[in-house]
Amino acid sequence: MDVFVCAGCGTELTAPVLRVALPDHTHHGAWEELHPPLMEPGTYAVDPLPTGPPWRLWEEVGEEAAARQGVYAQVYSVSFGARNRIVIAPGDSRSMTLIPERCEGYCRGVDGRAGPNLACEGCGRAVATRMDDCGMWQTVWLEPDAVVRRFAGLQAGPPPGWDDVKRAEHRVQPVEPDGSWSRRWEAAVGVALAHLLVVTGNSPVALPAGPVADLLGDAVGRYLRAGADIRTLGLAGPGITTPRPRTDVLLVPRHPLTGAPWRPPGDEGAVVPLDSGVWAYLAHPGETSPMPVSGGLPEGVLRDDYPLPPRPWCALTPHRHAFDHALVRLPAVRGPVLSRYRASYGRRRE
């Protein structure tokens, strides 16, 4: 496990933490809602792309400079913040104090708009940014040039791997107790749709029967065009049989530790990566479905599950910003087909 210390004075700024994959929903929450911590206790992740202030308008930046920042299509503003910022759960932070004049926010917390708002207690150096305003996951972002990673002197348990994806406790339920869709699902599906759009070139897609079609069918129908020249999508990954013959595209999990997509041995075909917890539910949904079923129980048979499982009141809607955030960071979006798609998609949103 690792611990991060102040680059100026060596003060330990975190508890021992293990690196895991950056979550798909890192930058995507629900507006006017308070969220729990993004990271599990004892873990950290690294965002390789620029994040946070300073921001520059697209008109000031231009296409080529934006591409060097990892943005390949027009957006309102481009981040020129640091690359490789480290995110931890607030509860894993140590020996840091808030900088009061940098604690601005929208209404219920701080949003980091003024840059690092946490200082090292040892030397006063600005080292991190606390973010917990409404619509944001609770996080502490360590500035890469202000901290140093060191071995914590502790060995972590077995690192998460593909076997963990098959376990029931790894599954992320799609519906919250109040009947709303999981925010993690909304973001993960938005990101996956961006990848699906790229690998299919906006061709129509046929989904496999079962949970994939039940839960993602409406979203795919909204974001991808209908028509002929249909591509097939299959679910593949640890613990389930890869479709034979192979479908045009495989929906596969991201490795919980590295973030790399799963692939069948020796297979170089098209895949769409998906949050491993969301994928695990699609592959192994358990005994109950979050979608209502037609018909009823035989006469005289009573339900024995109480309380009843939550049911959503509408079809799953992908997180629009998660979709667009992922799409503009895929170089293929510069091609003519996807450029036309994005222009048309933008007009439909207005």
PDB file of C-alpha atoms in Angstrom, residues 12 146 166 185 196 248 270-271 273 275:
ATOM      1  CA  GLU A  12       2.018  12.240   5.919  1.00  0.00           C
ATOM      2  CA  ALA A 146       2.716  18.893  -4.125  1.00  0.00           C
ATOM      3  CA  LYS A 166     -18.053 -12.823 -10.379  1.00  0.00           C
ATOM      4  CA  TRP A 185     -25.378   3.200 -13.419  1.00  0.00           C
ATOM      5  CA  LEU A 196     -20.368   1.811 -28.465  1.00  0.00           C
ATOM      6  CA  ASP A 248     -19.745  -7.763 -33.736  1.00  0.00           C
ATOM      7  CA  ALA A 270     -14.323  -4.773 -30.917  1.00  0.00           C
ATOM      8  CA  VAL A 271     -15.196  -4.452 -27.215  1.00  0.00           C
ATOM      9  CA  PRO A 273     -15.784  -1.526 -21.559  1.00  0.00           C
ATOM     10  CA  ASP A 275     -17.990  -0.408 -15.012  1.00  0.00           C
TER      11      ASP A 275
END
